[in-house]
Short mmCIF file of C-alpha atoms and ligand atoms in Angstrom, two decimals:
data_model
loop_
_atom_site.label_atom_id
_atom_site.label_comp_id
_atom_site.label_asym_id
_atom_site.label_seq_id
_atom_site.Cartn_x
_atom_site.Cartn_y
_atom_site.Cartn_z
CA MET T 170 -5.71 -10.78 27.30
CA PRO T 171 -7.46 -7.46 26.54
CA LEU T 172 -5.31 -4.42 26.86
CA THR T 173 -6.71 -1.61 28.99
CA LEU T 174 -6.06 1.86 27.76
CA ASP T 175 -6.92 4.69 30.07
CA ASP T 176 -6.53 7.52 27.66
CA VAL T 177 -8.28 6.79 24.44
CA SER T 178 -10.81 9.60 24.66
CA PHE T 179 -10.65 11.37 21.39
CA SER T 180 -13.27 12.88 19.16
CA GLN T 181 -13.66 12.78 15.42
CA ALA T 182 -12.93 16.51 15.36
CA GLU T 183 -9.60 16.03 17.10
CA GLN T 184 -8.55 13.58 14.41
CA ARG T 185 -9.12 16.01 11.59
CA LEU T 186 -6.38 17.54 9.58
CA PRO T 187 -6.74 21.24 8.83
CA LEU T 188 -8.80 21.98 5.73
CA SER T 189 -6.86 22.52 2.55
CA LYS T 190 -7.34 25.47 0.19
CA PRO T 191 -10.20 24.95 -2.28
CA PHE T 192 -9.12 22.91 -5.31
CA THR T 193 -10.36 21.06 -8.34
CA LEU T 194 -9.46 17.39 -8.31
CA VAL T 195 -9.36 16.08 -11.87
CA VAL T 196 -9.70 12.31 -11.85
CA PHE T 197 -8.37 10.82 -15.09
CA GLY T 198 -9.94 7.40 -15.57
CA ALA T 199 -13.09 8.55 -13.76
CA SER T 200 -15.21 5.77 -15.22
CA GLY T 201 -12.70 3.07 -14.27
CA ASP T 202 -12.68 0.52 -11.52
CA LEU T 203 -10.30 2.30 -9.15
CA ALA T 204 -12.22 5.58 -9.31
CA ARG T 205 -15.56 3.88 -8.80
CA ARG T 206 -14.56 1.43 -6.08
CA LYS T 207 -12.04 3.45 -4.08
CA LEU T 208 -11.51 7.11 -4.93
CA LEU T 209 -15.02 8.47 -5.27
CA PRO T 210 -16.36 6.62 -2.19
CA ALA T 211 -13.33 7.90 -0.23
CA LEU T 212 -14.05 11.47 -1.36
CA CYS T 213 -17.69 11.06 -0.45
CA ALA T 214 -16.69 9.80 3.02
CA LEU T 215 -14.37 12.80 3.44
CA ASP T 216 -17.18 15.13 2.54
CA CYS T 217 -19.54 13.44 5.00
CA ASP T 218 -16.86 14.00 7.68
CA GLY T 219 -16.60 17.70 6.79
CA GLN T 220 -13.03 17.31 5.59
CA LEU T 221 -13.39 18.81 2.13
CA PRO T 222 -13.16 22.59 1.97
CA ALA T 223 -16.04 24.60 0.53
CA GLY T 224 -15.21 25.10 -3.12
CA ALA T 225 -13.51 21.71 -3.57
CA ARG T 226 -14.70 20.14 -6.81
CA ILE T 227 -14.21 16.74 -8.37
CA LEU T 228 -14.02 16.74 -12.11
CA GLY T 229 -14.15 13.28 -13.65
CA PHE T 230 -12.25 13.03 -16.93
CA ALA T 231 -12.61 9.96 -19.14
CA ARG T 232 -13.30 8.87 -22.69
CA SER T 233 -16.80 7.55 -21.89
CA ASP T 234 -19.74 9.53 -23.13
CA MET T 235 -21.29 10.95 -19.94
CA THR T 236 -22.80 14.19 -18.70
CA ASP T 237 -22.42 15.75 -15.25
CA ASP T 238 -25.73 14.14 -14.30
CA SER T 239 -25.02 10.65 -15.60
CA PHE T 240 -21.60 10.80 -13.92
CA ARG T 241 -23.30 11.71 -10.63
CA ASP T 242 -25.69 8.77 -11.04
CA GLU T 243 -22.75 6.41 -11.50
CA VAL T 244 -20.96 7.83 -8.48
CA ARG T 245 -24.08 7.55 -6.38
CA LYS T 246 -24.31 3.84 -7.14
CA SER T 247 -20.74 3.24 -5.96
CA ALA T 248 -20.95 5.59 -2.99
CA SER T 249 -24.11 4.03 -1.66
CA LEU T 250 -22.56 0.57 -2.03
CA SER T 251 -19.42 1.54 -0.18
CA CYS T 252 -18.96 4.83 1.61
CA HIS T 253 -16.47 3.58 4.19
CA GLY T 254 -18.71 3.25 7.22
CA HIS T 255 -20.99 6.20 6.39
CA LYS T 256 -24.65 5.81 5.76
CA LEU T 257 -25.21 8.22 2.95
CA GLY T 258 -28.19 10.47 3.77
CA GLU T 259 -30.07 12.43 1.10
CA GLN T 260 -28.71 15.81 2.22
CA GLN T 261 -25.15 14.47 2.34
CA TRP T 262 -25.50 13.09 -1.14
CA GLN T 263 -26.92 16.39 -2.44
CA ASP T 264 -23.99 18.29 -0.94
CA PHE T 265 -21.44 15.86 -2.36
CA SER T 266 -23.01 15.57 -5.79
CA ALA T 267 -22.93 19.37 -6.16
CA ARG T 268 -19.14 19.02 -6.19
CA LEU T 269 -19.16 16.45 -9.03
CA LEU T 270 -18.61 17.39 -12.67
CA TYR T 271 -17.63 15.46 -15.76
CA PHE T 272 -15.48 16.25 -18.77
CA ARG T 273 -15.23 13.92 -21.74
CA GLY T 274 -11.90 13.85 -23.51
CA GLN T 275 -9.02 11.89 -25.00
CA TYR T 276 -5.84 11.56 -22.95
CA ASP T 277 -3.58 12.49 -25.84
CA SER T 278 -5.61 15.40 -27.16
CA VAL T 279 -4.10 18.79 -26.35
CA SER T 280 -7.26 20.52 -27.54
CA ASP T 281 -9.37 18.47 -25.10
CA PHE T 282 -6.96 19.49 -22.33
CA ARG T 283 -7.27 23.13 -23.36
CA GLY T 284 -11.03 22.68 -23.02
CA LEU T 285 -10.45 21.20 -19.57
CA GLN T 286 -8.31 24.15 -18.62
CA GLN T 287 -11.00 26.54 -19.78
CA ARG T 288 -13.60 24.72 -17.70
CA ILE T 289 -11.42 24.80 -14.58
CA GLU T 290 -10.77 28.50 -15.02
CA ASP T 291 -14.46 29.28 -15.60
CA LEU T 292 -15.37 27.40 -12.42
CA ALA T 293 -12.70 29.25 -10.46
CA ARG T 294 -13.88 32.61 -11.80
CA GLN T 295 -17.52 31.88 -10.95
CA SER T 296 -16.65 30.93 -7.39
CA GLY T 297 -13.97 33.57 -6.91
CA GLN T 298 -11.49 30.85 -5.86
CA PRO T 299 -7.94 30.28 -7.16
CA ALA T 300 -7.76 27.52 -9.81
CA ASN T 301 -5.72 25.09 -7.67
CA CYS T 302 -5.56 21.72 -9.41
CA LEU T 303 -4.89 18.21 -8.23
CA PHE T 304 -4.58 15.76 -11.14
CA TYR T 305 -5.11 12.10 -10.30
CA LEU T 306 -3.85 9.54 -12.81
CA ALA T 307 -6.24 6.66 -12.10
CA THR T 308 -6.01 5.22 -15.61
CA PRO T 309 -4.18 2.12 -16.83
CA PRO T 310 -0.45 2.91 -16.74
CA GLY T 311 -0.21 3.16 -20.55
CA ALA T 312 -2.11 6.46 -20.36
CA PHE T 313 0.20 8.10 -17.76
CA ALA T 314 2.75 9.52 -20.21
CA PRO T 315 0.18 10.82 -22.76
CA ILE T 316 -1.75 12.57 -19.96
CA VAL T 317 1.39 14.18 -18.58
CA ARG T 318 2.35 15.40 -22.07
CA SER T 319 -1.12 16.84 -22.64
CA LEU T 320 -1.03 18.57 -19.24
CA LYS T 321 2.25 20.14 -20.22
CA ALA T 322 1.26 21.13 -23.74
CA SER T 323 -2.03 22.67 -22.59
CA GLY T 324 -0.37 24.69 -19.83
CA LEU T 325 -2.34 22.95 -17.08
CA ALA T 326 0.83 21.76 -15.31
CA ARG T 327 1.86 24.98 -13.65
CA GLY T 328 2.18 26.86 -10.40
CA SER T 329 3.92 25.71 -7.28
CA GLY T 330 3.08 22.62 -5.30
CA GLY T 331 4.60 21.41 -2.06
CA LYS T 332 3.94 22.47 1.45
CA VAL T 333 4.74 26.13 1.17
CA GLU T 334 2.04 27.69 -0.94
CA GLN T 335 3.22 30.56 -3.01
CA ALA T 336 1.08 33.24 -4.51
CA GLY T 337 -1.09 32.03 -7.37
CA PRO T 338 -2.81 28.73 -7.97
CA TRP T 339 -0.89 25.48 -7.50
CA SER T 340 -1.04 22.23 -9.40
CA ARG T 341 -0.05 18.77 -8.21
CA ILE T 342 -0.18 15.33 -9.70
CA ILE T 343 -1.04 12.02 -8.02
CA VAL T 344 0.25 8.96 -9.87
CA GLU T 345 -1.25 5.56 -9.15
CA LYS T 346 0.71 2.36 -9.09
CA PRO T 347 2.16 0.51 -10.94
CA PHE T 348 4.88 3.12 -11.39
CA GLY T 349 6.73 1.48 -14.29
CA ARG T 350 7.14 -2.22 -14.97
CA ASP T 351 10.89 -2.34 -14.41
CA LEU T 352 13.71 0.00 -13.49
CA GLN T 353 14.10 1.51 -16.94
CA SER T 354 10.41 2.25 -17.47
CA ALA T 355 10.22 3.80 -13.96
CA LEU T 356 13.22 6.01 -14.78
CA ASP T 357 11.55 7.02 -18.06
CA LEU T 358 8.26 7.82 -16.35
CA ASN T 359 10.01 9.85 -13.66
CA ALA T 360 11.86 11.78 -16.37
CA GLU T 361 8.62 12.38 -18.29
CA ILE T 362 6.74 13.68 -15.25
CA ARG T 363 9.65 15.82 -14.07
CA GLN T 364 9.57 17.68 -17.37
CA CYS T 365 6.47 19.48 -16.23
CA PHE T 366 6.18 18.98 -12.47
CA ALA T 367 8.76 19.56 -9.78
CA GLU T 368 9.31 16.67 -7.35
CA ARG T 369 7.43 18.57 -4.64
CA GLN T 370 4.35 18.54 -6.90
CA ILE T 371 4.48 14.78 -7.57
CA PHE T 372 2.56 12.40 -5.32
CA ARG T 373 3.26 8.74 -6.19
CA ILE T 374 0.59 6.90 -4.32
CA ASP T 375 0.75 3.48 -2.67
CA HIS T 376 -2.40 2.95 -0.65
CA TYR T 377 -0.55 0.73 1.85
CA LEU T 378 1.10 3.83 3.27
CA GLY T 379 -2.31 5.30 4.07
CA LYS T 380 -3.30 2.30 6.15
CA GLU T 381 -3.64 3.20 9.80
CA THR T 382 -1.60 0.23 11.00
CA VAL T 383 1.27 1.02 8.67
CA GLN T 384 1.42 4.55 10.07
CA ASN T 385 1.14 3.08 13.54
CA LEU T 386 4.43 1.26 12.97
CA MET T 387 6.29 4.54 13.38
CA VAL T 388 4.46 5.24 16.62
CA LEU T 389 5.03 1.73 17.91
CA ARG T 390 8.73 1.92 17.18
CA PHE T 391 9.54 5.50 18.07
CA ALA T 392 6.99 6.52 20.70
CA ASN T 393 7.71 3.54 22.97
CA SER T 394 11.09 3.38 24.57
CA VAL T 395 10.87 -0.38 25.17
CA PHE T 396 11.17 -1.35 21.52
CA GLU T 397 13.93 0.76 20.05
CA PRO T 398 16.80 -0.70 22.16
CA ILE T 399 15.92 -4.25 21.13
CA TRP T 400 14.96 -3.50 17.52
CA ASN T 401 18.11 -4.90 15.95
CA HIS T 402 20.08 -8.03 15.11
CA LYS T 403 21.14 -8.58 18.71
CA TYR T 404 17.59 -9.33 19.82
CA ILE T 405 15.66 -10.05 16.65
CA ASP T 406 16.06 -13.45 15.07
CA HIS T 407 14.03 -12.83 11.94
CA VAL T 408 11.11 -10.87 10.51
CA GLN T 409 8.18 -12.17 8.46
CA VAL T 410 5.87 -10.22 6.18
CA THR T 411 2.75 -11.89 4.79
CA VAL T 412 0.31 -10.27 2.38
CA ALA T 413 -2.34 -12.92 1.82
CA GLU T 414 -5.44 -12.42 -0.28
CA THR T 415 -8.46 -14.65 -0.78
CA LEU T 416 -9.36 -12.89 -4.03
CA GLY T 417 -8.18 -14.26 -7.34
CA ALA T 418 -7.36 -12.18 -10.40
CA GLU T 419 -10.93 -12.24 -11.72
CA GLY T 420 -12.07 -9.05 -13.41
CA ARG T 421 -8.54 -7.70 -13.86
CA ALA T 422 -6.76 -10.61 -15.45
CA GLY T 423 -5.80 -8.43 -18.43
CA TYR T 424 -3.67 -6.23 -16.17
CA TYR T 425 -2.59 -8.93 -13.76
CA ASP T 426 -1.32 -11.37 -16.35
CA LYS T 427 1.19 -8.76 -17.53
CA SER T 428 2.11 -7.87 -13.99
CA GLY T 429 2.19 -10.80 -11.55
CA ALA T 430 2.70 -10.75 -7.79
CA VAL T 431 6.27 -9.39 -7.84
CA ARG T 432 5.29 -6.22 -9.68
CA ASP T 433 1.82 -5.96 -8.16
CA ILE T 434 2.68 -6.36 -4.47
CA VAL T 435 6.40 -6.84 -3.81
CA GLN T 436 7.82 -3.80 -5.64
CA ASN T 437 5.50 -1.40 -3.84
CA HIS T 438 3.43 -2.55 -0.84
CA MET T 439 5.99 -5.01 0.53
CA MET T 440 8.94 -2.67 0.06
CA HIS T 441 7.09 0.04 2.01
CA LEU T 442 6.30 -2.39 4.83
CA LEU T 443 9.95 -3.41 4.94
CA CYS T 444 11.07 0.23 5.10
CA MET T 445 8.71 1.06 7.95
CA VAL T 446 10.00 -1.90 9.97
CA ALA T 447 13.67 -1.49 9.19
CA MET T 448 14.32 2.26 8.88
CA GLU T 449 16.31 4.31 11.37
CA PRO T 450 14.42 6.91 13.44
CA PRO T 451 14.01 9.98 11.23
CA GLY T 452 15.18 13.34 12.57
CA SER T 453 11.64 14.72 12.25
CA LEU T 454 8.30 13.79 10.77
CA ASP T 455 9.02 16.01 7.82
CA ALA T 456 8.33 14.24 4.48
CA ASP T 457 11.94 14.23 3.35
CA ALA T 458 13.34 13.22 6.73
CA VAL T 459 11.11 10.13 6.73
CA ARG T 460 11.72 9.31 3.08
CA ASN T 461 15.49 9.71 3.41
CA GLU T 462 15.46 6.92 5.99
CA LYS T 463 13.28 4.70 3.83
CA VAL T 464 15.59 5.09 0.85
CA LYS T 465 18.57 4.08 2.99
CA VAL T 466 16.85 0.78 3.80
CA LEU T 467 16.24 0.06 0.12
CA ARG T 468 19.85 0.90 -0.69
CA SER T 469 21.03 -1.55 1.97
CA LEU T 470 18.88 -4.34 0.65
CA ARG T 471 21.09 -7.18 -0.59
CA ARG T 472 20.42 -7.70 -4.29
CA ILE T 473 19.19 -11.06 -5.49
CA GLU T 474 21.22 -11.39 -8.68
CA PRO T 475 19.42 -12.68 -11.79
CA HIS T 476 21.35 -15.97 -11.84
CA CYS T 477 20.22 -16.68 -8.24
CA ALA T 478 16.61 -15.57 -8.65
CA ALA T 479 15.14 -18.87 -9.78
CA SER T 480 16.72 -20.75 -6.89
CA SER T 481 16.10 -18.20 -4.15
CA VAL T 482 12.66 -16.88 -5.05
CA VAL T 483 9.59 -19.14 -4.99
CA ARG T 484 7.08 -18.22 -7.65
CA GLY T 485 3.74 -19.96 -7.58
CA GLN T 486 0.45 -20.00 -9.43
CA TYR T 487 -2.89 -21.22 -8.14
CA THR T 488 -4.79 -24.06 -9.67
CA ALA T 489 -8.50 -24.79 -9.19
CA GLY T 490 -9.54 -25.47 -5.61
CA LEU T 491 -12.15 -25.17 -2.92
CA MET T 492 -12.65 -21.95 -0.96
CA ASP T 493 -15.39 -21.55 1.64
CA GLY T 494 -17.00 -24.69 0.25
CA ARG T 495 -17.08 -23.19 -3.26
CA ASP T 496 -15.20 -24.43 -6.30
CA VAL T 497 -12.96 -21.72 -7.71
CA PRO T 498 -11.22 -21.88 -11.08
CA GLY T 499 -7.47 -22.01 -11.47
CA TYR T 500 -5.60 -18.91 -12.63
CA ARG T 501 -5.07 -20.29 -16.14
CA GLN T 502 -8.80 -20.86 -16.51
CA LEU T 503 -9.63 -17.18 -16.08
CA LYS T 504 -10.92 -15.11 -19.00
CA GLY T 505 -8.01 -13.13 -20.38
CA VAL T 506 -5.34 -15.57 -19.14
CA GLY T 507 -3.64 -17.97 -21.54
CA PRO T 508 -3.71 -21.72 -20.77
CA ASP T 509 0.09 -21.68 -20.51
CA SER T 510 0.49 -18.39 -18.62
CA MET T 511 3.66 -18.32 -16.50
CA THR T 512 2.54 -15.31 -14.42
CA GLU T 513 3.08 -15.79 -10.71
CA THR T 514 0.14 -15.30 -8.34
CA PHE T 515 2.31 -16.16 -5.35
CA VAL T 516 5.84 -15.26 -4.39
CA ALA T 517 8.04 -16.00 -1.37
CA PHE T 518 11.64 -15.00 -0.77
CA LYS T 519 14.20 -14.15 1.86
CA ALA T 520 16.00 -10.81 1.94
CA PHE T 521 18.73 -9.20 4.01
CA VAL T 522 19.20 -5.55 4.93
CA ASP T 523 22.98 -5.25 5.03
CA ASN T 524 23.50 -2.52 7.61
CA TRP T 525 24.64 -2.38 11.23
CA ARG T 526 21.15 -2.74 12.67
CA TRP T 527 20.01 -5.70 10.62
CA SER T 528 23.17 -7.56 9.76
CA GLY T 529 22.41 -11.28 9.37
CA VAL T 530 18.66 -10.99 10.14
CA PRO T 531 16.54 -12.74 7.49
CA PHE T 532 13.38 -10.99 6.34
CA TYR T 533 10.94 -13.55 4.90
CA PHE T 534 8.26 -12.32 2.54
CA ARG T 535 5.29 -14.12 1.04
CA THR T 536 2.27 -12.90 -0.85
CA GLY T 537 -0.36 -14.67 -2.85
CA LYS T 538 -3.82 -14.65 -4.29
CA ARG T 539 -6.44 -17.29 -3.49
CA LEU T 540 -4.94 -18.10 -0.10
CA PRO T 541 -7.28 -19.29 2.69
CA GLU T 542 -7.46 -15.91 4.48
CA ARG T 543 -7.16 -12.22 3.73
CA ARG T 544 -4.39 -11.23 6.06
CA THR T 545 -1.49 -8.79 6.04
CA THR T 546 0.84 -9.21 8.99
CA ILE T 547 4.35 -8.34 10.00
CA SER T 548 5.82 -10.49 12.72
CA ILE T 549 9.01 -9.73 14.60
CA HIS T 550 10.52 -12.93 15.98
CA PHE T 551 12.87 -12.31 18.86
CA ARG T 552 15.79 -14.55 19.61
CA PRO T 553 14.95 -17.64 21.68
CA VAL T 554 16.07 -17.67 25.29
CA PRO T 555 19.02 -19.90 26.17
CA GLN T 556 17.38 -23.25 26.79
CA VAL T 557 19.16 -23.96 30.08
CA LEU T 558 16.42 -23.33 32.63
CA PHE T 559 13.17 -24.58 31.22
CA ASN T 560 14.05 -27.07 28.55
CA ALA T 561 13.46 -30.23 30.52
CA PRO T 562 10.29 -32.24 29.88
CA PRO T 563 7.42 -31.61 30.24
CA THR T 564 8.22 -28.03 29.24
CA GLY T 565 10.15 -28.66 26.05
CA PRO T 566 11.87 -25.85 24.17
CA VAL T 567 10.62 -22.42 25.15
CA ALA T 568 9.05 -20.55 22.26
CA ALA T 569 10.55 -17.20 21.34
CA ASN T 570 8.68 -13.91 21.81
CA VAL T 571 6.80 -12.69 18.77
CA LEU T 572 5.48 -9.20 18.19
CA ALA T 573 2.81 -9.46 15.51
CA ILE T 574 1.44 -6.41 13.74
CA ARG T 575 -1.89 -7.08 12.06
CA VAL T 576 -1.99 -4.61 9.23
CA GLN T 577 -5.39 -5.95 8.18
CA PRO T 578 -8.02 -7.12 8.92
CA ASN T 579 -8.75 -6.95 12.65
CA GLU T 580 -6.04 -4.29 12.83
CA GLY T 581 -3.92 -4.47 15.95
CA ILE T 582 -0.73 -5.62 17.60
CA SER T 583 -0.06 -8.63 19.76
CA MET T 584 2.87 -9.76 21.84
CA GLU T 585 3.41 -13.43 22.50
CA PHE T 586 5.22 -14.33 25.68
CA GLN T 587 5.59 -17.22 28.11
CA VAL T 588 3.87 -17.70 31.48
CA LYS T 589 3.89 -20.39 34.10
CA VAL T 590 0.80 -22.58 34.07
CA PRO T 591 -0.64 -22.56 37.61
CA GLY T 592 0.14 -25.73 39.51
CA MET T 593 2.95 -27.62 41.19
CA ALA T 594 4.89 -28.44 38.05
CA MET T 595 6.98 -25.90 36.15
CA ARG T 596 4.94 -25.87 32.98
CA ILE T 597 5.22 -23.02 30.53
CA GLN T 598 2.58 -21.79 28.14
CA ARG T 599 2.58 -19.19 25.40
CA LEU T 600 0.11 -16.32 25.93
CA LYS T 601 -0.81 -13.31 23.90
CA MET T 602 -1.26 -9.69 24.94
CA ASP T 603 -3.44 -8.11 22.34
CA PHE T 604 -4.29 -4.61 21.19
CA SER T 605 -7.24 -4.48 18.82
CA HIS T 606 -7.83 -1.21 17.04
CA ALA T 607 -11.61 -1.74 16.92
CA GLU T 608 -11.82 -2.65 20.62
CA ALA T 609 -9.65 0.21 21.83
CA PHE T 610 -11.01 2.94 19.61
CA GLY T 611 -14.49 1.62 18.93
CA ALA T 612 -14.28 2.19 15.19
CA GLU T 613 -12.73 0.76 12.09
CA PRO T 614 -9.69 2.74 10.96
CA PRO T 615 -10.35 5.17 8.10
CA GLU T 616 -9.85 3.98 4.55
CA ALA T 617 -6.31 4.56 3.27
CA TYR T 618 -7.42 6.63 0.27
CA GLN T 619 -9.21 9.12 2.52
CA ARG T 620 -6.02 9.96 4.35
CA LEU T 621 -3.90 10.07 1.21
CA LEU T 622 -6.27 12.27 -0.77
CA LEU T 623 -6.37 14.75 2.09
CA ASP T 624 -2.59 14.77 2.41
CA ALA T 625 -2.19 15.44 -1.31
CA ALA T 626 -4.67 18.33 -1.08
CA LEU T 627 -2.64 19.70 1.82
CA GLY T 628 0.66 19.19 -0.01
CA ASP T 629 2.06 16.75 2.57
CA GLN T 630 4.24 14.16 0.80
CA THR T 631 5.25 12.07 3.82
CA LEU T 632 3.04 9.13 2.84
CA PHE T 633 3.93 9.28 -0.86
CA THR T 634 6.82 7.65 -2.66
CA ARG T 635 9.72 9.87 -3.72
CA ASP T 636 11.46 9.38 -7.09
CA ASP T 637 14.58 7.78 -5.60
CA GLU T 638 12.44 5.48 -3.43
CA VAL T 639 10.58 4.06 -6.39
CA GLU T 640 13.83 3.66 -8.33
CA GLU T 641 15.60 1.88 -5.47
CA ALA T 642 12.67 -0.50 -5.07
CA TRP T 643 12.93 -1.36 -8.75
CA LYS T 644 16.68 -1.87 -8.42
CA PHE T 645 15.91 -4.68 -6.01
CA VAL T 646 12.99 -6.15 -7.94
CA SER T 647 14.16 -5.84 -11.56
CA PRO T 648 17.02 -8.40 -11.28
CA ILE T 649 14.56 -10.89 -9.75
CA LEU T 650 12.20 -10.44 -12.67
CA GLU T 651 15.06 -10.65 -15.12
CA GLY T 652 16.43 -13.79 -13.53
CA CYS T 653 13.06 -15.54 -13.49
CA ALA T 654 12.47 -14.65 -17.15
CA MET T 655 15.94 -15.92 -18.12
CA GLN T 656 15.40 -19.33 -16.58
CA PRO T 657 14.45 -21.88 -19.24
CA GLY T 658 10.88 -22.95 -18.64
CA GLU T 659 10.66 -20.39 -15.83
CA LYS T 660 10.29 -22.45 -12.67
CA LEU T 661 6.76 -22.05 -11.36
CA ALA T 662 5.35 -23.93 -8.36
CA PHE T 663 1.64 -24.68 -8.44
CA TYR T 664 -0.65 -24.57 -5.40
CA GLU T 665 -4.30 -25.30 -5.00
CA ALA T 666 -6.59 -22.32 -4.45
CA GLY T 667 -7.54 -22.20 -0.77
CA THR T 668 -4.12 -23.41 0.46
CA TRP T 669 -1.19 -21.43 1.86
CA GLY T 670 0.87 -21.64 -1.32
CA PRO T 671 3.31 -24.18 -2.73
CA LYS T 672 5.41 -26.54 -0.65
CA GLU T 673 8.54 -24.72 -1.81
CA ALA T 674 7.47 -21.66 0.22
CA PHE T 675 7.40 -23.77 3.38
CA ASP T 676 10.78 -25.29 2.52
CA LEU T 677 12.26 -21.81 2.01
CA ILE T 678 11.73 -20.90 5.65
CA ALA T 679 12.07 -24.44 7.08
CA ASP T 680 15.59 -24.68 5.62
CA ASP T 681 16.59 -22.04 8.20
CA GLY T 682 14.82 -23.87 11.03
CA ASN T 683 11.87 -21.43 11.03
CA ARG T 684 8.23 -21.62 10.01
CA TRP T 685 5.60 -19.20 8.85
CA HIS T 686 3.91 -17.51 11.76
CA VAL T 687 0.27 -18.30 12.42
CA THR T 688 -1.61 -15.55 14.24
C1 BG6 Q 711 -3.43 -3.52 -5.12
C2 BG6 Q 711 -3.12 -4.69 -6.01
O1 BG6 Q 711 -2.41 -2.57 -5.18
O2 BG6 Q 711 -3.56 -3.98 -3.79
C3 BG6 Q 711 -4.20 -5.74 -5.90
O3 BG6 Q 711 -3.04 -4.24 -7.35
C4 BG6 Q 711 -4.41 -6.15 -4.47
O4 BG6 Q 711 -3.87 -6.90 -6.68
C5 BG6 Q 711 -4.61 -4.91 -3.60
O5 BG6 Q 711 -5.57 -6.96 -4.41
C6 BG6 Q 711 -4.62 -5.28 -2.14
O6 BG6 Q 711 -5.00 -4.15 -1.40
P1 BG6 Q 711 -5.66 -4.33 0.03
O7 BG6 Q 711 -5.79 -2.95 0.54
O8 BG6 Q 711 -6.95 -5.05 -0.19
O9 BG6 Q 711 -4.69 -5.18 0.80
#
């Protein structure tokens, strides 16, 4: 049932954020996968949309031997492959490439960082602009601490960040995930970064928060009076969160094998999705007001103690299988993965948010690689109606209402409800009212990195993770990891690539009389 909206007239210009002050964005790890596939195409798309201020420059920093020109050639290849819905014209490319520069250096070399500082200052002097700096750590996590130390020792980490610009140039730092590999390493990294940047200058990025549908959750919940009164344990039976990927770990097995699904997806993306669903209405849209509410959710999350982890968390790993008619190798057959690797590529568990709103409501989570579809959804399952009126045959039990939020792909929201089938008999059928982002707005939502890069340039931290948020998320996840590692032989359930994960994941939810939602 298509939804008719009568007020969706908006222009690209209306969607724009104000332009930030001119800045130099230093991308550490500029020759790496993340920079090539995501960051530089997102910056190029922003430029095509006129959302980068005149005087904004992108300075790639990496160990590879490149010049400004060879860096531009590399960027052009990635940007023309993927420029987020923009067809890159020659003039647009010329304009964007004029912003691109390259600096070769070692992450732990203070003298290289002094050279970088000199270059940034020279550029600022030539253009008559303040030397505002945005440092993006897009390297493997092992390089984060050395970079931060070099920024400090070279004097590049200075000025004031945050929303209120003070006189003089500012500097800010964007830190990619994974932020630590357990609670202790996250605490250490926070301490290291805080030695040279104030919290208001630190932007811990999780691209899930930049996704349009994740932001839309706040609007759905707090700009519609119908939902808030029923958004609690009195009306909601349970909540499901699925992050399913068709991709395997090919090409990044080196990283993935040391990480696994719990660290890669649960600690960050899934915890953010949970917070957006479960948080109380913030007092304002101010960054700290929103993040205060998110932290409260994480603090209320019932811990899964290490000795319970193996029995209450399903960890799986894919074996060889068939996907889209193609044979795909099992995880252990990948280059860079040992034949006896115990790394999980799938995880499912049940959690509880122990507060007044959510008391007793199970939240079921599952995520996995090499599943049959790429799909991230959150489904809110309302309590079933009392079965007194319509439970006689041929009707059977009446299905409960489900509000399903499609985070990706085919972004949108649907509500499942019951109607009478026309005819003499009282037959009931489940129907769906559907909002599709593409249908309503005629365009794909912007890429998450575009939004997040702009916000960081503007100093808006709302969609970035605060120090206590990242620590609380680890407090929930670390005991699970500990418990699974403690278990002799580490219980691991295998599933064939192209299936919806191991049987144990279905049992987990079936034991409560529920089943995974199919959109
Ligand atoms: C990343 C994970 O953070 O998110 C990847 O490291 C995963 O393993 C990716 O594939 C999923 O992002 P998206 O936007 O494709 O859902």
